[in-house]
XYZ file of C-alpha atoms in Angstrom:
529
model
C 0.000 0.000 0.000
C 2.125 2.740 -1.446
C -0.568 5.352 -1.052
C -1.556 7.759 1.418
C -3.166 6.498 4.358
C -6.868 5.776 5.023
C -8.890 8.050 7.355
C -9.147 5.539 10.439
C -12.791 6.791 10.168
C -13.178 4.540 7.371
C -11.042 2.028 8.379
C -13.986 1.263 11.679
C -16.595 0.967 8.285
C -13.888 -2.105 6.958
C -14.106 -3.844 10.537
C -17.967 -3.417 10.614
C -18.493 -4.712 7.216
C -16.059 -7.715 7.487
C -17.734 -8.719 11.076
C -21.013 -8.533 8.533
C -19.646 -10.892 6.741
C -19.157 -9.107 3.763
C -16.828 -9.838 0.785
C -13.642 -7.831 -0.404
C -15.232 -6.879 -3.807
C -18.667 -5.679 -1.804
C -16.349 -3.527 1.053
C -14.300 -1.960 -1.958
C -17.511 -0.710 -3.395
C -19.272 0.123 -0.462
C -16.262 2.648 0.984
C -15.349 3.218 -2.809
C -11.711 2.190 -2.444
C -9.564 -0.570 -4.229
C -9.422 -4.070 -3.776
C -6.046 -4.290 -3.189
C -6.128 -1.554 0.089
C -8.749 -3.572 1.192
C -6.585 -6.758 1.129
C -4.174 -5.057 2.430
C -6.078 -3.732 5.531
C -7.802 -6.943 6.039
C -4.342 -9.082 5.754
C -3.159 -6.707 8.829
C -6.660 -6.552 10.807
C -6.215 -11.010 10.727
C -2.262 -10.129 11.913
C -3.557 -8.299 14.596
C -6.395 -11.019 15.580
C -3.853 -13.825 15.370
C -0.898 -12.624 16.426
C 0.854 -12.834 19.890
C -1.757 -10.306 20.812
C -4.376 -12.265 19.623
C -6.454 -13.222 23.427
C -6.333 -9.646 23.787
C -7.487 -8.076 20.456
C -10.780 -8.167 19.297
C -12.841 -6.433 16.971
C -15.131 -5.200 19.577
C -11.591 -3.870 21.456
C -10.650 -2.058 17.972
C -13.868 -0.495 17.354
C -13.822 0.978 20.662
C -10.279 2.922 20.054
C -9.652 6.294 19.362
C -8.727 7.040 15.782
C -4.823 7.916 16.567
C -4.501 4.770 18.479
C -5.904 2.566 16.141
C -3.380 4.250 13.224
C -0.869 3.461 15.476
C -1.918 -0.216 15.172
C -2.447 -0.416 11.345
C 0.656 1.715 11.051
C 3.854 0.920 13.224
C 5.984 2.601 11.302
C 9.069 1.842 9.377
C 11.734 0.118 10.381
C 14.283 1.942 8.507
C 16.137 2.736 12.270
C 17.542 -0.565 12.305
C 19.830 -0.014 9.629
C 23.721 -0.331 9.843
C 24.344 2.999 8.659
C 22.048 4.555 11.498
C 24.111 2.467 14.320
C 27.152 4.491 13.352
C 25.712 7.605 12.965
C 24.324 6.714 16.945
C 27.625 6.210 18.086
C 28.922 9.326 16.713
C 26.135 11.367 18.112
C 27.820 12.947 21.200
C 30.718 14.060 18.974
C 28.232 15.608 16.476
C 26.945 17.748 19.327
C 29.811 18.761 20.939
C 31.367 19.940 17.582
C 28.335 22.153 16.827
C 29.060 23.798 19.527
C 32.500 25.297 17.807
C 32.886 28.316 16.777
C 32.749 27.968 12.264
C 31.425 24.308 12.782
C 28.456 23.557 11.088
C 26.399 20.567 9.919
C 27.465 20.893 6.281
C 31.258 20.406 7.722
C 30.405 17.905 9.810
C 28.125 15.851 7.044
C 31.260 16.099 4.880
C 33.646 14.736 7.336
C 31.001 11.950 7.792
C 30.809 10.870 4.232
C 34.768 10.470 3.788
C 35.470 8.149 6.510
C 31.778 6.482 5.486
C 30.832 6.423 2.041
C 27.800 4.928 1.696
C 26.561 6.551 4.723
C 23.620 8.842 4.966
C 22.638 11.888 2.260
C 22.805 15.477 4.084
C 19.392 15.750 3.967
C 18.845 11.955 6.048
C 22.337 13.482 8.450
C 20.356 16.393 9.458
C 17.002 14.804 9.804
C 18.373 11.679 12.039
C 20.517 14.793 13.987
C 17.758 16.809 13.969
C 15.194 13.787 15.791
C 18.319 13.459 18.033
C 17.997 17.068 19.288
C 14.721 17.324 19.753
C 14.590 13.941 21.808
C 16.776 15.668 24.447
C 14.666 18.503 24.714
C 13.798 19.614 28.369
C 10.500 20.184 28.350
C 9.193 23.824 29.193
C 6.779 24.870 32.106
C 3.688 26.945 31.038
C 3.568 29.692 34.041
C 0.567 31.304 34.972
C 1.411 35.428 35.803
C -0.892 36.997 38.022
C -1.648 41.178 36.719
C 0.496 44.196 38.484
C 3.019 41.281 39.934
C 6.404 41.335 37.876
C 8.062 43.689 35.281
C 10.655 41.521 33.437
C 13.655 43.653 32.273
C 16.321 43.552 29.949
C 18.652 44.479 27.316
C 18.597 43.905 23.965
C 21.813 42.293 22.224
C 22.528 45.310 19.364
C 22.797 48.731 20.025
C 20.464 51.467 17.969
C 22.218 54.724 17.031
C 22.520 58.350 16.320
C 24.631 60.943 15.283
C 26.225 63.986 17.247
C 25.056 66.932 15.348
C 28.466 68.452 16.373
C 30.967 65.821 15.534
C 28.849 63.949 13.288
C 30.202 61.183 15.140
C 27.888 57.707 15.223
C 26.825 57.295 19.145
C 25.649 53.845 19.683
C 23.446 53.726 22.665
C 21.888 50.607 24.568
C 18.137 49.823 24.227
C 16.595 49.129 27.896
C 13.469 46.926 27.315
C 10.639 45.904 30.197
C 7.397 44.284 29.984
C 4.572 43.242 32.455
C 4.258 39.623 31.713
C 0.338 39.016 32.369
C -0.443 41.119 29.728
C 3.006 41.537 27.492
C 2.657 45.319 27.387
C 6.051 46.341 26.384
C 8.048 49.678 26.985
C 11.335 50.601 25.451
C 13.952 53.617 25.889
C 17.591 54.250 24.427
C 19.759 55.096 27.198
C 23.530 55.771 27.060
C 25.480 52.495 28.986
C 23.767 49.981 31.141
C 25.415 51.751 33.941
C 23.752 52.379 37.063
C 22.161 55.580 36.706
C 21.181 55.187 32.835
C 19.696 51.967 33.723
C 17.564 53.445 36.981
C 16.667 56.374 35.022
C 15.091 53.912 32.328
C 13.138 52.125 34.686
C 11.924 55.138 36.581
C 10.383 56.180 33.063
C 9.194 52.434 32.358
C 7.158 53.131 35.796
C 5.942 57.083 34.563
C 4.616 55.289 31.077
C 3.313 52.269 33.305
C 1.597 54.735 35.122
C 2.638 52.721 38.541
C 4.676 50.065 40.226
C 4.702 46.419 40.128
C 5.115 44.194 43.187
C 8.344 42.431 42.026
C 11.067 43.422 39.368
C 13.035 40.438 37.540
C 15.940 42.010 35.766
C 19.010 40.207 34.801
C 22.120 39.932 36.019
C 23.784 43.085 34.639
C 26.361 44.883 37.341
C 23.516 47.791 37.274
C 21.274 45.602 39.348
C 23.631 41.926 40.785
C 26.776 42.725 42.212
C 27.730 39.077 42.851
C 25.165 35.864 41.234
C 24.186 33.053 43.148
C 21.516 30.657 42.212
C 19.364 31.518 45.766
C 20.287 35.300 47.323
C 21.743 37.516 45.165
C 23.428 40.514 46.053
C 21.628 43.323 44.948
C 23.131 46.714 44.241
C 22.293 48.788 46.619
C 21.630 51.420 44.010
C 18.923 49.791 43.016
C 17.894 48.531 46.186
C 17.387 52.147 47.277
C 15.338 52.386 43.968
C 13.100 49.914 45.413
C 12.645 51.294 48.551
C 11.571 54.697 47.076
C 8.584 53.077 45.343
C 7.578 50.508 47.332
C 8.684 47.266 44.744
C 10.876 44.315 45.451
C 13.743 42.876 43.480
C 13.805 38.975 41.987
C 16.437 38.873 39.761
C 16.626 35.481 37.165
C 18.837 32.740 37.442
C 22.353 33.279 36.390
C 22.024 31.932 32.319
C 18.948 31.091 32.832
C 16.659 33.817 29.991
C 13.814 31.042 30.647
C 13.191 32.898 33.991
C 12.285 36.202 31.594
C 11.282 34.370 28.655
C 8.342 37.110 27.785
C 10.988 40.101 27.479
C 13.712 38.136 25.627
C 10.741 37.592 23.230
C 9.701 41.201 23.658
C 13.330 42.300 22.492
C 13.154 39.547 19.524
C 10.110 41.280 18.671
C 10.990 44.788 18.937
C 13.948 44.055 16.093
C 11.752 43.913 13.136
C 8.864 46.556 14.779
C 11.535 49.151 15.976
C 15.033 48.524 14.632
C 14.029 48.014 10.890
C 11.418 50.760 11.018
C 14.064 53.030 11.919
C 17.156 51.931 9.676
C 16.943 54.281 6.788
C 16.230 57.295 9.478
C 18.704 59.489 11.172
C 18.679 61.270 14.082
C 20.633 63.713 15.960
C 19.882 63.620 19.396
C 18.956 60.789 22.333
C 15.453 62.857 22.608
C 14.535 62.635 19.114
C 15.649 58.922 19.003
C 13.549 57.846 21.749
C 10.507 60.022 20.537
C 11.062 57.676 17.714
C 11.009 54.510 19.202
C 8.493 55.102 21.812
C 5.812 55.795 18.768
C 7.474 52.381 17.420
C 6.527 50.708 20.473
C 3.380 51.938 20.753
C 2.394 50.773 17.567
C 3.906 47.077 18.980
C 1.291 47.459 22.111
C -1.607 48.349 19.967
C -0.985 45.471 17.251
C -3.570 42.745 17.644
C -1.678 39.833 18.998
C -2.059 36.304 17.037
C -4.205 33.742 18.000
C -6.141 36.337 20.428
C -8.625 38.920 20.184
C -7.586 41.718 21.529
C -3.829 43.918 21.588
C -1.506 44.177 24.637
C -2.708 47.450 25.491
C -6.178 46.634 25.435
C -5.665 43.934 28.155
C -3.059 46.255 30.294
C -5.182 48.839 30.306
C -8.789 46.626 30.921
C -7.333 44.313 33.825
C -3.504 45.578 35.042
C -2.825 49.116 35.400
C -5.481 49.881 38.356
C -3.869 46.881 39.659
C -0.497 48.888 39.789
C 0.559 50.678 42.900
C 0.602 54.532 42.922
C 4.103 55.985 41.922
C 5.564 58.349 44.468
C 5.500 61.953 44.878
C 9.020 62.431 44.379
C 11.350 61.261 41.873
C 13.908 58.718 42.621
C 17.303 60.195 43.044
C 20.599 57.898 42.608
C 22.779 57.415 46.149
C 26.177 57.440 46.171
C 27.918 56.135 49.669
C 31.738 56.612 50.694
C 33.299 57.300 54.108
C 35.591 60.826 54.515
C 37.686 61.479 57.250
C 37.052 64.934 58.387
C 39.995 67.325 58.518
C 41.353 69.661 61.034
C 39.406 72.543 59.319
C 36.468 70.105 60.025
C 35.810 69.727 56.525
C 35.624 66.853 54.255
C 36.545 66.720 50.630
C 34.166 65.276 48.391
C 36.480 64.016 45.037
C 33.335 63.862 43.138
C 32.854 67.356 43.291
C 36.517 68.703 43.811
C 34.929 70.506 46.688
C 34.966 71.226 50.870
C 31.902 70.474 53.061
C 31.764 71.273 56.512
C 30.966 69.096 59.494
C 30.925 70.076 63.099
C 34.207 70.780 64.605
C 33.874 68.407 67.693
C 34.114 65.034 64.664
C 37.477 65.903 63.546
C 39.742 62.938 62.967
C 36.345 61.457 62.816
C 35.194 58.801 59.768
C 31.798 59.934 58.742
C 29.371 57.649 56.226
C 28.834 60.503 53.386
C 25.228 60.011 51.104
C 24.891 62.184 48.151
C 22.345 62.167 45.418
C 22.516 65.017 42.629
C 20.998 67.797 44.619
C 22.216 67.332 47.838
C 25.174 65.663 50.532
C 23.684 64.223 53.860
C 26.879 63.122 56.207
C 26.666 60.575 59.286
C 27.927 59.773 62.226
C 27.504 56.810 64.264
C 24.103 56.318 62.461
C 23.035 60.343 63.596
C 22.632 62.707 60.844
C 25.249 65.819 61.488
C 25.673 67.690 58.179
C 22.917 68.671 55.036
C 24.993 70.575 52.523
C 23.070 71.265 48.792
C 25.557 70.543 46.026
C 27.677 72.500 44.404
C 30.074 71.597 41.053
C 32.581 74.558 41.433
C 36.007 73.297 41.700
C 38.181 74.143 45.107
C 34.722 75.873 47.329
C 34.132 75.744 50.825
C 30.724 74.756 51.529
C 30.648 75.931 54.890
C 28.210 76.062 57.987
C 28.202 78.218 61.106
C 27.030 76.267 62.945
C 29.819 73.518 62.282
C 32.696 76.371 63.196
C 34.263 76.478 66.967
C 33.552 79.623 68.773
C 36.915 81.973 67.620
C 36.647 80.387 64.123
C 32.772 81.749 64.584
C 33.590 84.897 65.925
C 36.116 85.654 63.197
C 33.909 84.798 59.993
C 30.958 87.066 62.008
C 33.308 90.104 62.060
C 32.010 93.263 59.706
C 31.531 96.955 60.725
C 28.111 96.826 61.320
C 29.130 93.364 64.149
C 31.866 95.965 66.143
C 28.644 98.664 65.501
C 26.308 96.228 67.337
C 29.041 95.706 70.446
C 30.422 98.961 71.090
C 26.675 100.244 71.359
C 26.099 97.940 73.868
C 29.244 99.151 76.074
C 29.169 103.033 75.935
C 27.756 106.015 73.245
C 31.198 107.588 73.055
C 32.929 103.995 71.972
C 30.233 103.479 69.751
C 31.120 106.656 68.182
C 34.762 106.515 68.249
C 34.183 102.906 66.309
C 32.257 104.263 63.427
C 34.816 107.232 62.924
C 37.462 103.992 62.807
C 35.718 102.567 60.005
C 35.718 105.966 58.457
C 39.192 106.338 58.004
C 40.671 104.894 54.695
C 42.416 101.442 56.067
C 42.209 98.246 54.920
C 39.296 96.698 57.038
C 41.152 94.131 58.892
C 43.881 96.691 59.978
C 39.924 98.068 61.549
C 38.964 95.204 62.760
C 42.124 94.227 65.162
C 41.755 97.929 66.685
C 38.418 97.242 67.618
C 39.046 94.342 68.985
C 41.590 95.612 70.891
C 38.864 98.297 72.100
C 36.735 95.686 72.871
C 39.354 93.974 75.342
C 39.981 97.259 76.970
C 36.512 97.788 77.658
C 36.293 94.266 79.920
C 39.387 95.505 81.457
C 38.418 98.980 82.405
C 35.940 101.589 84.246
C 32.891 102.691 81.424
C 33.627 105.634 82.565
C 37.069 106.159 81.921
C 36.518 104.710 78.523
C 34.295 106.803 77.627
C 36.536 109.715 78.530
C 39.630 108.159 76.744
C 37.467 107.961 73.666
C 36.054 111.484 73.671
C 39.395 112.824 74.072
C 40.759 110.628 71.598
C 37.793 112.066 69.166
C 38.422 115.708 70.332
C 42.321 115.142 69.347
C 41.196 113.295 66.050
C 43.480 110.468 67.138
C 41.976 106.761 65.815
C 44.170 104.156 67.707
C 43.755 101.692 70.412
C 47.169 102.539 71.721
C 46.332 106.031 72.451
C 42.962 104.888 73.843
C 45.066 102.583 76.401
C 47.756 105.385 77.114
C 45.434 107.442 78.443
C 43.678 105.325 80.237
C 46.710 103.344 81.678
C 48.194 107.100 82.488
C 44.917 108.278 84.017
C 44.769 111.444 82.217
C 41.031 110.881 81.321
C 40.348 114.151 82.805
C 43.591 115.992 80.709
C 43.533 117.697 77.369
C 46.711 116.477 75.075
C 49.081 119.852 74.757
C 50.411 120.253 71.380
C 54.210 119.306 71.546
C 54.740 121.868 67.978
C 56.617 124.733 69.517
C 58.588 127.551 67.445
C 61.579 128.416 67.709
C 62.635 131.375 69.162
C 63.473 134.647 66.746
C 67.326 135.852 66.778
C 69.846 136.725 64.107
C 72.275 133.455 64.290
C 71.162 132.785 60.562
C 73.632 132.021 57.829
C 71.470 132.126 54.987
C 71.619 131.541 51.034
C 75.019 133.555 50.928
C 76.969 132.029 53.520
C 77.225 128.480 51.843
C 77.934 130.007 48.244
C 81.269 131.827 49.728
C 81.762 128.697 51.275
C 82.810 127.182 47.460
C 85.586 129.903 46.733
C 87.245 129.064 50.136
C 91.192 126.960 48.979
C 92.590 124.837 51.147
């Protein structure tokens, strides 16, 4: 029976009619098929009543069966698998597999190595469908999983950059395609970001949660150093970058097996996917910016979302938007901002040095020697000590500044950053009037301010050491004199002569006629020795 197999449909109405008792000539007309298939079916319907299963097969038994279990009866199959030439392709099986493995091997190399040690062996077409059965019958089989809405956002990478050019340089800027999608519902989202570092891959993910619209329970990324900073099959060190991440809105982090993409299978799909729907769309277009590039594909992959999906009646956003968004939790007020951690030693100015920044910021004096735990986002520096919060400083980016607070200064380092005219106004008016004035005529005089500034202090010390009183005469007299120095102030009151006026010392000389004159020294050059 060379042809194509009879339905086993009509193979039940052969079994009927021969229990009838009917001929072969009456059954080939009945079912309107040849003699000779009827011979044939009958000679293997008497092997099967007769053989070694023959106390166990009936016709009764065959009617009952399903169709593919009867076919499987009338039909065994062919034997070809016990030919020789298939026991030595067997036993070179393992080597076939291990060679495909190598890099440049392939099966047309492999066929052709076959067929010179064994000539009469198999065509390439029989070596590749014998290596092909061989494959597929070590197969692990693959789970089905059953995702429940809002739960997990699978994330990844794709394998092949997407580019654009610097409108400057016109140089070609290949950037990194971040891909995510909810698996319940395979909404996708997609952004080119510069590196899978750190902060261009939290920055993605913060705007897969803004187009999301909210936060699922668990994130599944892979095991790039952005989000794993050592793999192991059962706790995973997280990075506590992105730890923090999850903190600030409320999610947990899963991340898949170590080689293992059938943890994420949806969003390696997604990416194989997005190749054909966003990369080829966008080969013959060029752009000049990350913005415009990502305006690009985010139409591109909204297109993907809203294409009706096969075998289903409805499109990925449809179903996101019917049964998993309002499933999502609510995103947070405030925008995630990236930590950074180190530990400083604070100086004897009680400043540390941030190298980031290439800057000074100040912690309290009492800490210096002191290792403090130093936080900074992009904003702002928070510094630590012994798990108490002692310094907030707001970030700066000029080179070589002191970012400095009062508060964080010792008392004389205080008192001298407080010093300005209108700080030795403030003091002297609380001592006396007259030293009050006699400090604002000080400031009047054209000297460098500092030069000021020790005399009044020096003021200010006399005043603790003296009688108000006699001050305040010492500076009137000083003021009366026009005299602005604290060593006048002290002579007089050291001398007591508070209650004396200062003489003027300029006295003339008296008039008489001892005067040489202009003439004297010109006779004095004709004098000869």
């Amino acid at each position: 029976m060379a042809g194509k197999p009879k339905p086993m449909s009509q193979i039940k109405q052969l079994i009927i009619l021969k229990k009838q008792g009917k001929g072969i000539k009456t059954i080939a007309r009945i079912l309107d098929i040849s003699k000779n298939t009827v011979k044939t079916y009958l000679f293997k319907l008497d092997k099967l009543l007769t053989g070694k299963r023959s106390g166990k097969t009936t016709l009764e038994m065959l009617l009952g069966l399903d169709e593919p279990e009867l076919y499987t009866l009338f039909h065994p199959g062919n034997p070809s698998y016990k030919d020789s030439r298939y026991d030595h392709f067997k036993s070179n099986l393992d080597y076939y597999k291990k060679e495909l493995r190598r890099t440049g091997v392939t099966r047309t190399v492999l066929w052709e190595e076959y067929r010179q040690s064994n000539p009469e062996g198999y065509s390439y077409s029989q070596f590749c469908f014998h290596l092909d059965q061989q494959q597929t019958a070590a197969v692990k089989p693959s789970m089905v999983l059953e995702h429940k809405p809002a739960e997990k956002l699978y994330i990844d990478f794709a394998g092949k950059t997407i580019p654009y050019i610097d409108r400057d340089t016109g140089e070609v800027i290949e950037c990194q395609l971040f891909v995510a999608c909810l698996p319940y519902s395979d909404y996708a989202f997609a952004m080119a970001v510069p590196s899978q570092g750190t902060s261009d891959f939290l920055f993605a993910l913060s705007r897969c949660f803004e187009d999301l619209g909210g936060v699922p329970q668990l994130l599944v990324p892979d095991n790039l150093k952005a989000a794993v900073v050592r793999a192991d099959r059962y706790e995973p060190d997280i990075n506590q970058a992105l730890e923090d991440f999850a903190n600030h809105y409320g999610t947990a982090v899963l991340p898949a097996r170590v080689r293992k993409p059938q943890d994420k299978a949806l969003v390696e799909n997604q990416v194989k996917i997005l190749y054909p729907r966003v990369y080829a769309k966008l080969r013959n277009m060029q752009f000049f910016d990350l913005v415009s590039l990502n305006q690009a594909i985010r139409m591109r992959v909204r297109a993907h979302n809203q294409t009706r999906m096969q075998k289903k009646p409805y499109c990925r956003e449809e179903k996101f938007l019917a049964e998993e968004k309002t499933l999502l939790t609510a995103l947070p007020e405030e925008r995630f901002e990236l930590r950074n951690y180190t530990v400083l030693t604070v100086a004897k100015n009680n400043h540390i040095y941030l190298s980031a920044d290439k800057r000074y910021y100040s912690v309290p004096h009492t800490l210096i020697g002191c290792k403090v735990k130093v936080v900074y986002t992009r904003s702002m520096l928070y510094a630590y000590h012994e798990g108490r919060k002692v310094a907030v400083h707001s970030r700066t980016f000029k080179e070589g500044i002191y970012s400095t607070v009062e508060e964080h200064l010792c008392s004389h380092h205080r008192h001298y950053k407080d010093r300005s005219p209108d700080y030795y106004r403030n003091l002297s008016a609380r001592i006396s009037k007259a030293l009050y004035e006699y400090v604002c005529l000080l400031f009047e005089q054209k000297r460098y301010p500092e030069q000021v500034y020790r005399t009044c202090d020096g003021l200010l010390a006399l005043a603790r050491k003296s009688d108000t009183e006699a001050l305040d005469k010492a500076c009137r007299t000083a003021m009366e004199n026009g005299v602005f120095s604290y060593k006048f102030v002290k002579n007089i009151i050291e001398n007591r002569m508070e209650d004396e006026s200062v003489r003027d010392n300029d006295i003339s000389l008296p008039k008489h006629d001892n005067l040489r004159g202009r003439s004297y020294y010109g006779n004095q050059q004709s004098i000869k020795f």
